Short mmCIF file of C-alpha atoms in Angstrom, two decimals:
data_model
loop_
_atom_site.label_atom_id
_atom_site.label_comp_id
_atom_site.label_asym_id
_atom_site.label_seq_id
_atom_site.Cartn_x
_atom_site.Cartn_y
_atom_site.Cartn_z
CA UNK U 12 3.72 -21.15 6.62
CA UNK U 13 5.58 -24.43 7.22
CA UNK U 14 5.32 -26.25 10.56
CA UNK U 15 9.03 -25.51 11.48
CA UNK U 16 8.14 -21.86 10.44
CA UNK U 17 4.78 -21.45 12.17
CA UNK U 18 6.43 -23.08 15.42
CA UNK U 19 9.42 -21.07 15.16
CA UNK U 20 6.15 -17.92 15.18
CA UNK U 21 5.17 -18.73 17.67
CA UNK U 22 7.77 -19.56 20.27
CA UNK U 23 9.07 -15.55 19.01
CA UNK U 24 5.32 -14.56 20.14
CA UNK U 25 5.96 -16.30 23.07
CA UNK U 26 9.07 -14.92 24.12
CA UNK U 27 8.18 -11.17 23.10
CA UNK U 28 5.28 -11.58 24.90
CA UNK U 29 7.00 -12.08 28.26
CA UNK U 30 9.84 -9.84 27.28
CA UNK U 31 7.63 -6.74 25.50
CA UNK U 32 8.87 -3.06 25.40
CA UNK U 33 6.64 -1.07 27.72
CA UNK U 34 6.50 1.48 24.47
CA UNK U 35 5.34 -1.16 22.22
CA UNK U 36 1.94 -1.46 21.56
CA UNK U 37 -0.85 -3.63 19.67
CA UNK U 38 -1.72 -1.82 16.01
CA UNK U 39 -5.51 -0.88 15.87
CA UNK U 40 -7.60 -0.32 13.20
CA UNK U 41 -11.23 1.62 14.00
CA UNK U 42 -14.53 0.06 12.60
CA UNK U 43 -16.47 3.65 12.35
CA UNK U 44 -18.16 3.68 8.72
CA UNK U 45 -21.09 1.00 9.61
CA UNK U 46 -23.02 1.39 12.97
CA UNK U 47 -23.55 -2.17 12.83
CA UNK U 48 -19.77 -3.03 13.10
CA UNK U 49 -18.88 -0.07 15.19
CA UNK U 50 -15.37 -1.16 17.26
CA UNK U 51 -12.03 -1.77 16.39
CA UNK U 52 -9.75 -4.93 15.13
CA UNK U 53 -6.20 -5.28 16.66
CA UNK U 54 -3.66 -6.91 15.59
CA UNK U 55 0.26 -8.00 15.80
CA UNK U 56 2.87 -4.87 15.43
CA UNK U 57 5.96 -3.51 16.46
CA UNK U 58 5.50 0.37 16.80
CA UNK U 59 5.18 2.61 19.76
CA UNK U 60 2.43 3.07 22.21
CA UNK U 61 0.10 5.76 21.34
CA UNK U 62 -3.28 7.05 22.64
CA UNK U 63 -5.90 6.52 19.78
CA UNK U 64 -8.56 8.85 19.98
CA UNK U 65 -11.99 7.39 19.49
CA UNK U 66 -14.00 10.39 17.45
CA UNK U 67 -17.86 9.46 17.08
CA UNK U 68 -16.92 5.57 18.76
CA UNK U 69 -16.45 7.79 22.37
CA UNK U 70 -18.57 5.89 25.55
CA UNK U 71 -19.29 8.19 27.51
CA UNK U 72 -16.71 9.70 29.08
CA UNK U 73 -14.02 7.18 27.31
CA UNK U 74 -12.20 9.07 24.09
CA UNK U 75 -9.35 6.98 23.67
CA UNK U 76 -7.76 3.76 23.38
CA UNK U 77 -3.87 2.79 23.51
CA UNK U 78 -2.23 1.44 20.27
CA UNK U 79 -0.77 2.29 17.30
CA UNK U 80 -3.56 3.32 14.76
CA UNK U 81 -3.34 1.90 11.44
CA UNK U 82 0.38 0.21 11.97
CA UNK U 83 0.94 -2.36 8.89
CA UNK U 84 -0.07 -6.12 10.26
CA UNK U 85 3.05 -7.94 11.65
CA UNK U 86 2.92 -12.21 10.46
CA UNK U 87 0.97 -14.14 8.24
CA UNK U 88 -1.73 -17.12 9.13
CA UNK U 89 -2.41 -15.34 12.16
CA UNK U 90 -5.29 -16.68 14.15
CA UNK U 91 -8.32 -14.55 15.15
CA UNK U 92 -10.42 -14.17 18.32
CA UNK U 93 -13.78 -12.49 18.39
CA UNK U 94 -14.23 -10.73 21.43
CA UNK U 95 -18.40 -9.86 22.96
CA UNK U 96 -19.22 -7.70 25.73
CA UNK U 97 -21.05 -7.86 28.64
CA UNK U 98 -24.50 -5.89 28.45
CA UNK U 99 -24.77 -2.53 28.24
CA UNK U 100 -20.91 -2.83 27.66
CA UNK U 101 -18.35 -1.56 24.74
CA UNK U 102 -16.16 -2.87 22.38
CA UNK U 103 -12.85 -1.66 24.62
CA UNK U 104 -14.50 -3.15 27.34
CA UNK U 105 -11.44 -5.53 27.92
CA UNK U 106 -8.73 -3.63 26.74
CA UNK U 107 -6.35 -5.36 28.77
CA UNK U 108 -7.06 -8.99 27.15
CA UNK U 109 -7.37 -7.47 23.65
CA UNK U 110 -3.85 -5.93 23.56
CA UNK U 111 -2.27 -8.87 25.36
CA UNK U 112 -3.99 -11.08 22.82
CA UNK U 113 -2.54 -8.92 19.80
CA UNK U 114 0.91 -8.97 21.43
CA UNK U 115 0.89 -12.67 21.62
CA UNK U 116 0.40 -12.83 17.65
CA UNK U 117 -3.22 -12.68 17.83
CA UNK U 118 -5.46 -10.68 15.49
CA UNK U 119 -8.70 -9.61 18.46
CA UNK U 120 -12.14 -7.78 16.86
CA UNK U 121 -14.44 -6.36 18.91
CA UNK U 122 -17.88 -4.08 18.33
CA UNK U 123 -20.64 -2.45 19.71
CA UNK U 124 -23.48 -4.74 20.01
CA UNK U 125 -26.17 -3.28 18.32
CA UNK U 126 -29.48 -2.09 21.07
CA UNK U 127 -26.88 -2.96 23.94
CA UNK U 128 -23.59 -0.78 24.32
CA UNK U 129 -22.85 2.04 26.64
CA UNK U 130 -24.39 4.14 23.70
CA UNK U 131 -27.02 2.78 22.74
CA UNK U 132 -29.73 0.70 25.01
CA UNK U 133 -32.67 0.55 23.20
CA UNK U 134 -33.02 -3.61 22.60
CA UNK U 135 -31.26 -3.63 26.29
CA UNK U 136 -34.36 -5.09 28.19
CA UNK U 137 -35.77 -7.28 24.99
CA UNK U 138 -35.59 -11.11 24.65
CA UNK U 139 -34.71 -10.21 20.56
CA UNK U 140 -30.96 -9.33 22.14
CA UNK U 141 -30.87 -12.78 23.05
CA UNK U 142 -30.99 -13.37 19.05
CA UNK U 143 -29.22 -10.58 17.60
CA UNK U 144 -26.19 -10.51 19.24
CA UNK U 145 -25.35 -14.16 18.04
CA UNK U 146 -26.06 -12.78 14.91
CA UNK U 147 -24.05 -9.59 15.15
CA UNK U 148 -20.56 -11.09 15.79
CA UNK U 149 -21.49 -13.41 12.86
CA UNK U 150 -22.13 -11.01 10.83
CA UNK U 151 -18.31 -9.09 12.38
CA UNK U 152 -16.81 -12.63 11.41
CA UNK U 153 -18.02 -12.06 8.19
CA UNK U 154 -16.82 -8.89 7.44
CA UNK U 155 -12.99 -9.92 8.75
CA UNK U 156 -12.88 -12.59 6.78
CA UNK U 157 -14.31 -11.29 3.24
CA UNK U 158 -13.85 -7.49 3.53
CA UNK U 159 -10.95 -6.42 6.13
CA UNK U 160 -8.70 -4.90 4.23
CA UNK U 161 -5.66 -6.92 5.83
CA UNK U 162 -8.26 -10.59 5.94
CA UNK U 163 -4.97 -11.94 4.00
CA UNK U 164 -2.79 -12.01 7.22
CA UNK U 165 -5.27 -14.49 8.73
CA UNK U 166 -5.88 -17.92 8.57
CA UNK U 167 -9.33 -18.89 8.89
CA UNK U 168 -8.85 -22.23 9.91
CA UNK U 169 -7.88 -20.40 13.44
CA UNK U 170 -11.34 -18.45 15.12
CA UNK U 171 -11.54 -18.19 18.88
CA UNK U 172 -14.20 -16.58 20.73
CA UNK U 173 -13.65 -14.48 23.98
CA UNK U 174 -17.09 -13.86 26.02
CA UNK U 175 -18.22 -12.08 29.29
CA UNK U 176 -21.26 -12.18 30.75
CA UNK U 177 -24.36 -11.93 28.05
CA UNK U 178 -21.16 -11.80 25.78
CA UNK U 179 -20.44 -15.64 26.84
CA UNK U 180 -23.76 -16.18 26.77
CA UNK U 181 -23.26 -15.07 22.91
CA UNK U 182 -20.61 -17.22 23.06
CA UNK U 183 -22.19 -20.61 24.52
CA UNK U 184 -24.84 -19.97 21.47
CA UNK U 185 -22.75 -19.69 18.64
CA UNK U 186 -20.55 -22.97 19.94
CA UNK U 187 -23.85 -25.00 19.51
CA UNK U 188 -26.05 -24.17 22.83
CA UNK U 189 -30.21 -23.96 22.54
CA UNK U 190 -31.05 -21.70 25.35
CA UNK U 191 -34.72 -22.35 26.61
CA UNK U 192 -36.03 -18.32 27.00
CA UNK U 193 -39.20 -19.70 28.40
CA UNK U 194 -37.16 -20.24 31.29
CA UNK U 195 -37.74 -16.28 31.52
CA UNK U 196 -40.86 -17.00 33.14
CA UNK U 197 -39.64 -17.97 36.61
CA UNK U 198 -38.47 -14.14 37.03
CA UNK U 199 -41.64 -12.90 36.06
CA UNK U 200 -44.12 -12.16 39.14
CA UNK U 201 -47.99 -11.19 38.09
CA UNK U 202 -46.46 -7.51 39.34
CA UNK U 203 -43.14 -7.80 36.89
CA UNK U 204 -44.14 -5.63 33.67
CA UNK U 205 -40.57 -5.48 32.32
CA UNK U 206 -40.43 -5.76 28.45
CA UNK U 207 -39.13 -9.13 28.37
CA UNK U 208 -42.01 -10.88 30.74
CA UNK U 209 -44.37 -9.12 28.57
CA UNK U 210 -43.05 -10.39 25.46
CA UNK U 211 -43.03 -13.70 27.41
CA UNK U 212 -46.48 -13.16 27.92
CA UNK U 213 -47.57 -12.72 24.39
CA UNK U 214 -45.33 -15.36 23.28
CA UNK U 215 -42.66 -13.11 21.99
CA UNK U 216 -39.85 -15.10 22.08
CA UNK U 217 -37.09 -15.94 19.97
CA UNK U 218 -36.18 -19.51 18.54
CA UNK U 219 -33.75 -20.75 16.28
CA UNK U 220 -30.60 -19.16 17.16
CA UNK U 221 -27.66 -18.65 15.15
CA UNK U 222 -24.67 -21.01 15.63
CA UNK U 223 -21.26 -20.75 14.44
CA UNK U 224 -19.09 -23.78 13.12
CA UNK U 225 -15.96 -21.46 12.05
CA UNK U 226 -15.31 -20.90 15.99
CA UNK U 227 -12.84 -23.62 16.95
CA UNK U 228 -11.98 -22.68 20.93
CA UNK U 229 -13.80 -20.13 23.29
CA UNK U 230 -13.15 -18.39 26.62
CA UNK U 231 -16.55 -17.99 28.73
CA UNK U 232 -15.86 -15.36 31.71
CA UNK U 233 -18.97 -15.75 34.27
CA UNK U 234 -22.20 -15.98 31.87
CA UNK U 235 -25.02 -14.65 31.67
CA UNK U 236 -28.78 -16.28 31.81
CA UNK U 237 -27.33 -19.89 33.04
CA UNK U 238 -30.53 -20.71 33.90
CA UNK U 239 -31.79 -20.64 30.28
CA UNK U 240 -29.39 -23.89 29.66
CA UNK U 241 -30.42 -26.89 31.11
CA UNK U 242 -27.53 -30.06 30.31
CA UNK U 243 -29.76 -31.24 27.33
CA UNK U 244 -29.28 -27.46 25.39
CA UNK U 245 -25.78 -27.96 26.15
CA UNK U 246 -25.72 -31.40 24.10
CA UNK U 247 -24.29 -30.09 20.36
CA UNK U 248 -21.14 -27.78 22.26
CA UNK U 249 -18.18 -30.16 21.04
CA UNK U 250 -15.35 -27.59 20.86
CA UNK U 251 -12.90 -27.13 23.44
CA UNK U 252 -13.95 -24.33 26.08
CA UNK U 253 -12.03 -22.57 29.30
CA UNK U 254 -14.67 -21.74 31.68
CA UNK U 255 -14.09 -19.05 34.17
CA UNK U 256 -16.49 -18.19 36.82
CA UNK U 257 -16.52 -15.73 39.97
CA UNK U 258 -16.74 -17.47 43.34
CA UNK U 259 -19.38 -14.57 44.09
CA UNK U 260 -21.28 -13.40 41.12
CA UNK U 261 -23.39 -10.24 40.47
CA UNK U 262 -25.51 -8.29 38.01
CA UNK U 263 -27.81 -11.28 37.86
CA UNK U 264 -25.25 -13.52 37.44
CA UNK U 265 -25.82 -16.53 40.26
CA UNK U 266 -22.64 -18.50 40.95
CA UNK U 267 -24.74 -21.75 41.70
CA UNK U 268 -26.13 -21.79 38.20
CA UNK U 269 -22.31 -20.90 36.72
CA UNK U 270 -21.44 -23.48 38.42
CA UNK U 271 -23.70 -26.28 37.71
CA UNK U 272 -23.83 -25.14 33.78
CA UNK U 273 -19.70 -25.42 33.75
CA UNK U 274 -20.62 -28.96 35.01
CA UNK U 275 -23.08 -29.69 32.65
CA UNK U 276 -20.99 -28.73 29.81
CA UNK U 277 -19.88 -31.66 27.25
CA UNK U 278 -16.53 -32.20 25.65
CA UNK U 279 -13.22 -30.97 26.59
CA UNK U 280 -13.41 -28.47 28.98
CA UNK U 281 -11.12 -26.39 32.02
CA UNK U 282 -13.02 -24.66 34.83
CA UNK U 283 -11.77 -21.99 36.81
CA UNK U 284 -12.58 -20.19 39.64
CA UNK U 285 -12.07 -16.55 40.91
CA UNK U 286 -12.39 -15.46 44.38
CA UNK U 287 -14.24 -12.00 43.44
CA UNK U 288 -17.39 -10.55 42.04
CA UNK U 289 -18.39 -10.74 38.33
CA UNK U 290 -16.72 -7.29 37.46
CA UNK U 291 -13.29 -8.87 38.10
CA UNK U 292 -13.02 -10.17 34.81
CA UNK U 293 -13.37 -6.37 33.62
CA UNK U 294 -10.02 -4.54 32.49
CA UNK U 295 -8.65 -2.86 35.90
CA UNK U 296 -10.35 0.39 36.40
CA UNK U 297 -8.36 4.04 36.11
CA UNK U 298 -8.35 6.45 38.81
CA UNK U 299 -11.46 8.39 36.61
CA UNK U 300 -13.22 5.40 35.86
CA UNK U 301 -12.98 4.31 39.32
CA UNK U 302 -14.18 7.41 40.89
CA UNK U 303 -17.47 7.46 37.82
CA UNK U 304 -18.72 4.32 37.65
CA UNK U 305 -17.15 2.24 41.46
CA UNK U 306 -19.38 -0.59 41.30
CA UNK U 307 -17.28 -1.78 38.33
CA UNK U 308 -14.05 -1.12 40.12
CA UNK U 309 -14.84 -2.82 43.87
CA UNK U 310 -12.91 -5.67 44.81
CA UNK U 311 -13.92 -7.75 47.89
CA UNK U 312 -10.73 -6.70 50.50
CA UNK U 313 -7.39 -8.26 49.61
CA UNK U 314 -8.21 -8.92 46.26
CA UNK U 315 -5.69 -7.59 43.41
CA UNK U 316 -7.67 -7.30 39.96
CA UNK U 317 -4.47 -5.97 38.04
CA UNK U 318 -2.43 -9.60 39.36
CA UNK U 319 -5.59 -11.31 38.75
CA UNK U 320 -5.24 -10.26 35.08
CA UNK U 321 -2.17 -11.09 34.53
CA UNK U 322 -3.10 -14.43 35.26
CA UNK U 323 -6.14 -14.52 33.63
CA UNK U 324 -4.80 -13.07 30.08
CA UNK U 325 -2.21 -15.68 30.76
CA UNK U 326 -4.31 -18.77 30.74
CA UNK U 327 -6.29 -16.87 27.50
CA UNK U 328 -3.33 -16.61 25.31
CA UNK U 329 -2.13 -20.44 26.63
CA UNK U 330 -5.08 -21.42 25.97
CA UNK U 331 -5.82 -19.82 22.33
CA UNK U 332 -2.24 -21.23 20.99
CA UNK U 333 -2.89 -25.05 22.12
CA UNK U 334 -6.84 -25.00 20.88
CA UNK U 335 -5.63 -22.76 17.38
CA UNK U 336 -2.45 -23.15 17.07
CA UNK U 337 -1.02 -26.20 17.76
CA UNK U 338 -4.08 -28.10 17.05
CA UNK U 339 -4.15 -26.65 13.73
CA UNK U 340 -0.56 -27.33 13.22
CA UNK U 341 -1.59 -31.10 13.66
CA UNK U 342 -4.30 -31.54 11.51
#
């Protein structure tokens, strides 16, 4: 595509976007074959909203997800965005972003990480998730790019990365960050005999994580194990980032340290700030979800989570076409 025809794209994306059909949806493809690269890859397309019914990819009491399965791919040099979730999470986990993202001209992939998902916990409370899950949405960037059926509609000159939680951790790793897990050791007491101290213990710790050049931009939503970053294993991060944090934190994850790592941070950079909890940055919870699982779904009082998004999937998508798109149209 031209650079007259890729802007042209673009400022169609754009305007769709704000003017969208409430019956149109993203297209969706299932990943269901491999239980390594179990999830889903949306995409671009102009079909009607549907509910896509998730088979053996069902979380527990979540059987469906909106799009329009298997719609043909709408554009060409499309840029991609990986997506991670946050532990113990799944690969719809931020339905909300994904589908904004793929009505915006965005192709969005997402899986299961592999020993942490809402199906499966059994690496949940090991150090080796620190390492595998780098290595997991490698190995999903892989697989779109050589072996997607449709890898032809993207151009692979344009990766972004969206992270929450342990899945920005993921994310601060593959953009070039050395995490220091010995850092572990100031949450384990003499009395703490969780599986990661005692790997700690016996020395069980992972080294040499996985980075990944081919991701240009990413989107960090409040991450997880801050402390394991200290400025200097922040050093080798040179692409641009937008940082967003909650003014309040949870599930382990301590504002201060969000705060001072977003600080720490080298290169170009945007910081933002939330006035919630660390759940906020999850997709706005259903009336059943809400009543199941309510920790994910409280709010501190006043505080709108579906406006929130809107503004937060805003700043994603602006920020995705100036750090993919029209960077890459200049180069």
């Amino acid at each position: 595509m031209g650079a007259l025809m890729a802007k042209l794209y673009w400022i169609c994306a754009a305007v769709l976007g704000c003017l969208m059909s409430p019956v149109q949806a993203a297209g969706v493809q299932l990943l269901d074959t491999d239980p390594n690269l179990a999830g889903a890859i949306w995409y671009p397309c102009a079909a009607a909203a549907q509910r896509v019914p998730l088979g053996k990819l069902t979380v527990q009491f979540i059987e469906s997800i909106e799009g329009t399965k298997d719609c043909p791919v709408t554009g060409t040099n499309l840029p991609l965005v990986i997506v991670s979730h946050g532990r113990g999470g799944w690969f719809g986990q931020h339905d909300d972003t994904v589908q904004a993202l793929a009505n915006a001209g965005f192709v969005v992939a997402s899986i299961n990480l592999p020993g942490d998902n809402g199906n499966d916990s059994s690496q949940r409370d090991s150090l080796s998730i620190l390492a595998t899950r780098p290595a997991s949405i490698i190995r999903l960037l892989d697989f779109i790019l050589n072996d997607w059926k449709d890898r032809a509609a993207i151009d692979s000159s344009r990766i972004g990365f969206f992270g929450f939680s342990l899945g920005a951790y993921t994310g601060l790793v593959l953009a070039g960050g050395n995490p220091d897990l010995r850092r572990f050791a100031l949450y384990c007491s003499d009395a703490n005999r969780t599986r990661a101290c005692e790997q700690l213990r016996s020395g069980d710790i992972p080294s040499s994580l996985p980075h990944e050049p081919r991701i240009r931009a990413a989107v960090l939503a409040d991450t997880a194990i801050n402390f394991a970053f200290p400025a200097d294993r922040l050093a080798d991060i040179t692409i641009s980032l937008l940082i967003w944090r909650s003014e309040f934190g949870g599930a382990g994850v301590d504002p201060k340290n969000s705060a001072l790592v977003a600080q720490s941070l080298p290169g170009k950079k945007e910081v933002r700030v939330v006035p919630a909890g660390h759940f906020a940055f999850l997709s706005p919870c259903t009336a059943e979800f809400a009543e199941k699982l309510p920790r994910f779904c409280t709010d501190p009082p006043g505080f709108d989570r579906t406006a929130f998004h809107r503004e937060f999937n805003a700043s994603i998508i602006n920020f995705f076409r100036e750090t993919l798109v029209r960077q890459g149209e200049s180069r």
